CSV table of C-alpha atoms in Angstrom, one decimal:
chain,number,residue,atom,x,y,z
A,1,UNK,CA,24.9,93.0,107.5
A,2,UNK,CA,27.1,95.7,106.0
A,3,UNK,CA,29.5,97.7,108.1
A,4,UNK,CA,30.4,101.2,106.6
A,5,UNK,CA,33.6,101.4,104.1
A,6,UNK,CA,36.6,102.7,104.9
A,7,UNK,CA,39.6,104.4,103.1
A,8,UNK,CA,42.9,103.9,103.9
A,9,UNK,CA,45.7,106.2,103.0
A,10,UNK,CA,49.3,105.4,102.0
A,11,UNK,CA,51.2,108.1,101.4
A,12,UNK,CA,49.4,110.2,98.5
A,13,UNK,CA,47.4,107.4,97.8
A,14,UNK,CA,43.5,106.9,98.8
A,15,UNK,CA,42.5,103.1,98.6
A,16,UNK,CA,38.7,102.5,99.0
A,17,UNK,CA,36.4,100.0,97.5
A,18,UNK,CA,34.9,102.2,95.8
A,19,UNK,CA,37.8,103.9,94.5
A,20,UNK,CA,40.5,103.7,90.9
A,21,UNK,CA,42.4,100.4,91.5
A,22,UNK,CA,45.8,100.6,93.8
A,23,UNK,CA,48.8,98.6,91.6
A,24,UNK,CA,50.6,96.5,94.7
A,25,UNK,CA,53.5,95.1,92.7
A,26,UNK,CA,57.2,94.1,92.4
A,27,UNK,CA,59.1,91.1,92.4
A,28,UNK,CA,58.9,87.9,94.9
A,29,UNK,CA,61.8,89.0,97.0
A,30,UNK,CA,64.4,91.5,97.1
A,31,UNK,CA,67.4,89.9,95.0
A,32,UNK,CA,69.9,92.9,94.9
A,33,UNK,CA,69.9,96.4,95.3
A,34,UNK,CA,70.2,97.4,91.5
A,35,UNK,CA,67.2,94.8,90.7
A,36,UNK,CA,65.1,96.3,93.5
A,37,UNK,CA,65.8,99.9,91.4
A,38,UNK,CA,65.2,98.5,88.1
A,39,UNK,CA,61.8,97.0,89.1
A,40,UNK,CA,60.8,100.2,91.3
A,41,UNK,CA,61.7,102.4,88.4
A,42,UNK,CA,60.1,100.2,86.0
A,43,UNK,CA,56.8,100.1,87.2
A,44,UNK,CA,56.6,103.6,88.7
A,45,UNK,CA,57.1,104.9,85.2
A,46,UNK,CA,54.5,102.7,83.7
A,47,UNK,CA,51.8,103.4,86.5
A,48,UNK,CA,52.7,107.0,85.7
A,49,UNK,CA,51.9,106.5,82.1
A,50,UNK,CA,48.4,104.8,82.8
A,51,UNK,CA,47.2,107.1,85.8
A,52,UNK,CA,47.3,104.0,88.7
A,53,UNK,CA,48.9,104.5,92.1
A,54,UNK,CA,51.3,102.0,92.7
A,55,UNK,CA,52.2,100.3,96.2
A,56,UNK,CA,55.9,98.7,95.5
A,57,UNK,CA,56.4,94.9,96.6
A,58,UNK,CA,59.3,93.0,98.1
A,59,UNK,CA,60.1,90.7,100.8
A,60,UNK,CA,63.6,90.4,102.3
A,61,UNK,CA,63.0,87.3,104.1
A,62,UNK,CA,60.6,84.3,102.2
A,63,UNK,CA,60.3,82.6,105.4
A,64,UNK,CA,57.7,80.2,104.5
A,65,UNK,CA,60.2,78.3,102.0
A,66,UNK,CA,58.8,74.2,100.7
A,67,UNK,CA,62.0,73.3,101.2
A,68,UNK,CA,65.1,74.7,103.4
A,69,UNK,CA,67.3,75.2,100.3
A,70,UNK,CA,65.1,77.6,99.2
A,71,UNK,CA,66.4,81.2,98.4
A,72,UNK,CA,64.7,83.1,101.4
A,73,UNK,CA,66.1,86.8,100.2
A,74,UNK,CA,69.2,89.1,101.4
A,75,UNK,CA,67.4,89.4,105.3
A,76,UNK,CA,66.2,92.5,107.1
A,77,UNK,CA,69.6,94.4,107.4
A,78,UNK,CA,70.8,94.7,103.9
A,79,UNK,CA,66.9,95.2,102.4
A,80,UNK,CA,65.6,97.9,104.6
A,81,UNK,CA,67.9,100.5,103.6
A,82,UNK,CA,67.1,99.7,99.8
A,83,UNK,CA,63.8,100.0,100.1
A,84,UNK,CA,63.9,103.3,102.0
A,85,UNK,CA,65.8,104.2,98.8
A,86,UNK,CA,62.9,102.8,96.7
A,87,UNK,CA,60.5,104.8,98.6
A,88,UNK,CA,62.8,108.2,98.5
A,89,UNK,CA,64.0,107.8,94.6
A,90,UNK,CA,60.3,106.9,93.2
A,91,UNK,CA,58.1,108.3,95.4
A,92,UNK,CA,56.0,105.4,95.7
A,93,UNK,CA,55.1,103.6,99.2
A,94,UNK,CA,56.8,100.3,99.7
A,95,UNK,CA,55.2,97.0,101.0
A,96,UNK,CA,56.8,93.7,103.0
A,97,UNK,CA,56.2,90.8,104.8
A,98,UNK,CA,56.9,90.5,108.7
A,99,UNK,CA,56.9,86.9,109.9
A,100,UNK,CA,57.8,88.1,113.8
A,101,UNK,CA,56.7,90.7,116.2
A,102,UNK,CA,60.0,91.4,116.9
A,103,UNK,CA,60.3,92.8,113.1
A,104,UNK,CA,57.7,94.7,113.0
A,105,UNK,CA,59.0,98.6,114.1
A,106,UNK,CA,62.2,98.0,113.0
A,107,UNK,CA,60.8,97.0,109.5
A,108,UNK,CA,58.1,99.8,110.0
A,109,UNK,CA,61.3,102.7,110.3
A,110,UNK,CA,61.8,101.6,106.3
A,111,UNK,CA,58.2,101.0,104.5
A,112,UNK,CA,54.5,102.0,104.3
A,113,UNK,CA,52.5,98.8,104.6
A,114,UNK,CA,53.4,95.6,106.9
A,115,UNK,CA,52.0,92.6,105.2
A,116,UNK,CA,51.1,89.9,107.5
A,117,UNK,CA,51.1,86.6,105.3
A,118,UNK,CA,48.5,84.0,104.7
A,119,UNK,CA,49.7,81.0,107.1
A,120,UNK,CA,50.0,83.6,109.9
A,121,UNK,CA,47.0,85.7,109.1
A,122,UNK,CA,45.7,84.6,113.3
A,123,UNK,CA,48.6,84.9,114.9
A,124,UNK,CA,47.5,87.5,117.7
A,125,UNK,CA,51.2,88.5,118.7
A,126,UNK,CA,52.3,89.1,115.2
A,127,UNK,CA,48.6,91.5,114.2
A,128,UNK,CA,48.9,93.3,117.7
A,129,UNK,CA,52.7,94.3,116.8
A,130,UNK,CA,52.2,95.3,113.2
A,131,UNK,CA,48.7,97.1,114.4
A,132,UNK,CA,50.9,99.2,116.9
A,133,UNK,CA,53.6,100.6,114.6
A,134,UNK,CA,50.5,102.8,112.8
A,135,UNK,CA,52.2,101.6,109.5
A,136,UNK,CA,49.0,100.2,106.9
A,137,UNK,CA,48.6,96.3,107.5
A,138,UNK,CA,47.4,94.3,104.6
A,139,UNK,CA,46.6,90.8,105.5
A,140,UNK,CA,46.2,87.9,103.8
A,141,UNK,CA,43.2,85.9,104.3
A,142,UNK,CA,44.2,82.5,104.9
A,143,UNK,CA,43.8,79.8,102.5
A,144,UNK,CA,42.0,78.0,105.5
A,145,UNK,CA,39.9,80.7,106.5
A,146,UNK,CA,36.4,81.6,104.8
A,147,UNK,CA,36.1,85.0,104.5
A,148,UNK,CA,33.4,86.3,107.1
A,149,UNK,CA,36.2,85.1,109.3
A,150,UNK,CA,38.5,87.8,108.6
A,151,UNK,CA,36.3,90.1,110.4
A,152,UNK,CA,38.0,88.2,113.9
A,153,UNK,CA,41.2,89.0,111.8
A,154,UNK,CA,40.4,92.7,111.4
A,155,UNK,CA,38.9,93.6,115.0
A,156,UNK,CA,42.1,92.2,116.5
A,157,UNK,CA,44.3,95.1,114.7
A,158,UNK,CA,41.2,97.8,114.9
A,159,UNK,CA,41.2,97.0,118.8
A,160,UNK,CA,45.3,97.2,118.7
A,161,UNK,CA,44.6,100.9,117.6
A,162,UNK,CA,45.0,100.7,114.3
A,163,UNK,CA,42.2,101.3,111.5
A,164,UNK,CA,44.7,101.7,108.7
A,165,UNK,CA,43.8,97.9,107.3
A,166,UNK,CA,43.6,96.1,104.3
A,167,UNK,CA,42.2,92.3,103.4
A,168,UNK,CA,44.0,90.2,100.5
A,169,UNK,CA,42.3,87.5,98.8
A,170,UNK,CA,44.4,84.9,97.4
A,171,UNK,CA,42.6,81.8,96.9
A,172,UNK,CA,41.3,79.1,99.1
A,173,UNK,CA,43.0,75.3,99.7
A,174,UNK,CA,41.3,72.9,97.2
A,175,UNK,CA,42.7,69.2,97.6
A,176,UNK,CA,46.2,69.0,97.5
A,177,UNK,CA,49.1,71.5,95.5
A,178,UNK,CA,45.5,73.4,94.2
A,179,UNK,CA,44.2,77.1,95.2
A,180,UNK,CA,40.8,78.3,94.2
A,181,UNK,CA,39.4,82.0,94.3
A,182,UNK,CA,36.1,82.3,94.7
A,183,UNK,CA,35.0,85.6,93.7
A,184,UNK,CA,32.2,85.7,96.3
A,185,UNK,CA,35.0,86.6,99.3
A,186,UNK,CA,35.8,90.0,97.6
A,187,UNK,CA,32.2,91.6,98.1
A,188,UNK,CA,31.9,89.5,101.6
A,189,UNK,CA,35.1,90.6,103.0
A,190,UNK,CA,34.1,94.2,101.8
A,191,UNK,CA,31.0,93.6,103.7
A,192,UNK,CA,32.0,92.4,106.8
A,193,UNK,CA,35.0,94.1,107.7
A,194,UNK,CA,34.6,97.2,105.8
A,195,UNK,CA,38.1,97.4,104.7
A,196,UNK,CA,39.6,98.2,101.0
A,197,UNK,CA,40.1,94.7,99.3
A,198,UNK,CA,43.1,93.7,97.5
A,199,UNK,CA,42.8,90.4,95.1
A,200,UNK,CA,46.0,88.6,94.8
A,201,UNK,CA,46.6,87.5,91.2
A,202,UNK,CA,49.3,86.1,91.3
A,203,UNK,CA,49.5,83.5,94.6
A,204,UNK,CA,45.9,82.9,93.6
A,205,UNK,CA,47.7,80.6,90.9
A,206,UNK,CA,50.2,79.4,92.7
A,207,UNK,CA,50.7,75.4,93.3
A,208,UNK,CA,52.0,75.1,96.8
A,209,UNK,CA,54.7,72.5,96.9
A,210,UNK,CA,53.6,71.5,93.3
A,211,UNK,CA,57.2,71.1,91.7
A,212,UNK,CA,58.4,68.6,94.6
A,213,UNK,CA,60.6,71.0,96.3
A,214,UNK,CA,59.6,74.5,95.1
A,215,UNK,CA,55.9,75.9,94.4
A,216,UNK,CA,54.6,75.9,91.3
A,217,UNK,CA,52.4,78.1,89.2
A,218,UNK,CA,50.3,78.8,86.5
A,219,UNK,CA,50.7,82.3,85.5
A,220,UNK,CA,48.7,82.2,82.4
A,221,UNK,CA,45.8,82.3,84.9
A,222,UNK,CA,47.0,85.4,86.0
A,223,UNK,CA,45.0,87.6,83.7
A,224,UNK,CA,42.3,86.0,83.4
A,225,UNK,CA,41.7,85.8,87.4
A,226,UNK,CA,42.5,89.6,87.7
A,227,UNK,CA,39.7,90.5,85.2
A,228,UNK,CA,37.4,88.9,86.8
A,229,UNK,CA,37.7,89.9,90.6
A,230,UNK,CA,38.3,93.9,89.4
A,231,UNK,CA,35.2,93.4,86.9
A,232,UNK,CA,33.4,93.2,90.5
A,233,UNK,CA,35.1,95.9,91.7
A,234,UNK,CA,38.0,95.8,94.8
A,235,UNK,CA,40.4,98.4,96.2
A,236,UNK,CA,43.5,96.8,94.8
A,237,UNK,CA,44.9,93.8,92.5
A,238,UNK,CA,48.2,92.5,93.8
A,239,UNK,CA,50.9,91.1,91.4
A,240,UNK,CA,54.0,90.1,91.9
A,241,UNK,CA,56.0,90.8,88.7
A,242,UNK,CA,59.7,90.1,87.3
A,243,UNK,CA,62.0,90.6,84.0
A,244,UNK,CA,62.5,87.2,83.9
A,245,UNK,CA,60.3,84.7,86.1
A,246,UNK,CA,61.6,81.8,84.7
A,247,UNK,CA,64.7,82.4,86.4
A,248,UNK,CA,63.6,83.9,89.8
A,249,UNK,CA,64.6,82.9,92.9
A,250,UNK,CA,61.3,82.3,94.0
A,251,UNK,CA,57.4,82.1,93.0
A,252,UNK,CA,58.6,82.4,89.4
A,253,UNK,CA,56.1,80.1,87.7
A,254,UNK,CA,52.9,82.7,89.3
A,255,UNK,CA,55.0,85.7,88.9
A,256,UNK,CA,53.7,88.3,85.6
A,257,UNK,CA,56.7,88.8,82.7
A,258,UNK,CA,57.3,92.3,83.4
A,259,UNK,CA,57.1,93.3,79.5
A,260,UNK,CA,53.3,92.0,79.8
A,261,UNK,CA,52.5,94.1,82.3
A,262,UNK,CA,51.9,97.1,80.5
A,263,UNK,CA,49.1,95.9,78.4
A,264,UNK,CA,47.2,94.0,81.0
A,265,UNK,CA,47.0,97.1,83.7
A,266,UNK,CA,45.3,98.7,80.3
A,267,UNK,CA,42.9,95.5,80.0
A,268,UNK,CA,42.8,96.2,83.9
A,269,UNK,CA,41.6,99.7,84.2
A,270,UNK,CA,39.3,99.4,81.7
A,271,UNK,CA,37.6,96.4,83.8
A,272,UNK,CA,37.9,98.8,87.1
A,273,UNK,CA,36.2,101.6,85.2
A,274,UNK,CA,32.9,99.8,84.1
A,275,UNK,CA,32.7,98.5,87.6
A,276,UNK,CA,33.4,101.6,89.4
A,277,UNK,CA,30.6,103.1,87.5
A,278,UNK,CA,28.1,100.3,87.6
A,279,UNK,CA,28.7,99.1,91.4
A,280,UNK,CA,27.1,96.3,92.9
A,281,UNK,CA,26.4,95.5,96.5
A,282,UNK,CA,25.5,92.3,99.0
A,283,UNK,CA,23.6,94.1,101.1
């Protein structure tokens, strides 16, 4: 059974099912404060062009690293103020992971949307803390979890007092170092927890652990994957984006060249429009 749809608001922007897609996008993690305002003013000048709201992405801390050498970010004190400064130079709202309850209103002070991460997507503490700052939480649904269970995911930030909520897609375990999206969870998880969908593109082609040390990727999937799940129609894609992947400090083989990005949000929107206008629904 359906429950009704709701929007969510992030700053000026409305994000609904039903709505133009929401561009959440940036690089993997925060490498510097001149990157993180070369990105930002990259891509809010390109989402100006095209007519898309954009939701700016970084993580200061990538605490779920394969290995313990892995380049985790500059850490909560040094990123927050720069992406306040994102947020207050560009206008655009500004997205992170928390990976502790502790984090969560001190992280909250500095960005619009508290992104609760995959492998953590039922941890009770960490939802209840993020549901309380009133901050937007987008969660993503867990590559273990189908996705009628995200409505438990959901009611346990709704019943924290918090309604502002969206649900990520971004892919499903599938033997070992292998993700698979099945494009059946975006109208389910609309569905069944009435929340604005995002579809992650990018970690949706991700290889966990797939380079030995290090993830690996295949972002020529990347495209190809985003057509598809906006062809059915969701609230947002989600893709993490960089000047040169290759050479990132993390997630670079799944991350989008940032000089492709302009015309794939055109391939995009055109895909969003034909679906807006011709919707489809589960029941």
């Amino acid at each position: 059974m359906s429950v009704a749809q709701r929007l969510v608001r992030v700053g000026k922007l409305e994000i609904g099912n039903d709505r133009p897609f929401t561009l959440i996008a940036g690089p993997c993690q925060l490498e510097s404060r001149q990157h993180a305002l070369e990105m930002s003013h990259a891509l809010a000048e390109l989402t100006a062009k095209l007519g898309i709201g954009l939701i700016y992405k970084t993580s200061y801390d990538k605490a779920n690293r394969t290995s313990i050498k892995g380049e985790r970010g500059l850490g909560m004190e040094k990123s927050l103020p720069i992406m306040a400064e994102v947020r207050e130079t560009y206008g655009c709202p500004v997205l992170t992971d928390v990976h502790e309850p502790g984090h969560c209103a001190i992280v909250a002070k500095a960005v619009d949307v508290l992104q609760i991460p995959a492998f953590l997507c039922r941890q009770t503490d960490l939802l209840v803390a993020a549901a309380k700052t009133g901050r937007t939480v987008n969660v993503k649904k867990g590559q273990f979890l189908a996705p009628w269970d995200m409505k438990n995911v959901v009611a346990k930030l709704v019943e924290s007092g918090n309604e502002n909520v969206l649900v990520t897609e971004r892919g499903a375990s599938f033997g070992y170092n292998t993700l698979v999206s099945d494009m059946r969870s975006l109208p389910i998880m609309a569905a069944q927890t009435g929340c604005p969908v995002v579809f992650d593109a990018t970690h949706s082609v991700q290889q966990p652990g797939g380079q030995g040390t290090s993830s690996g990727g295949q972002r020529e999937f990347v495209p190809i994957l985003a057509r598809a799940a906006l062809s059915i129609g969701v609230a947002a894609v989600f893709m993490e984006t960089h000047q040169d992947p290759d050479n990132a400090p993390s997630d670079g083989p799944n991350m989008v060249p940032l000089k492709a990005m302009p015309a794939l949000l055109e391939t995009l929107l055109a895909f969003d429009r034909l679906a807006k206008a011709n919707p489809v629904s589960i029941g």
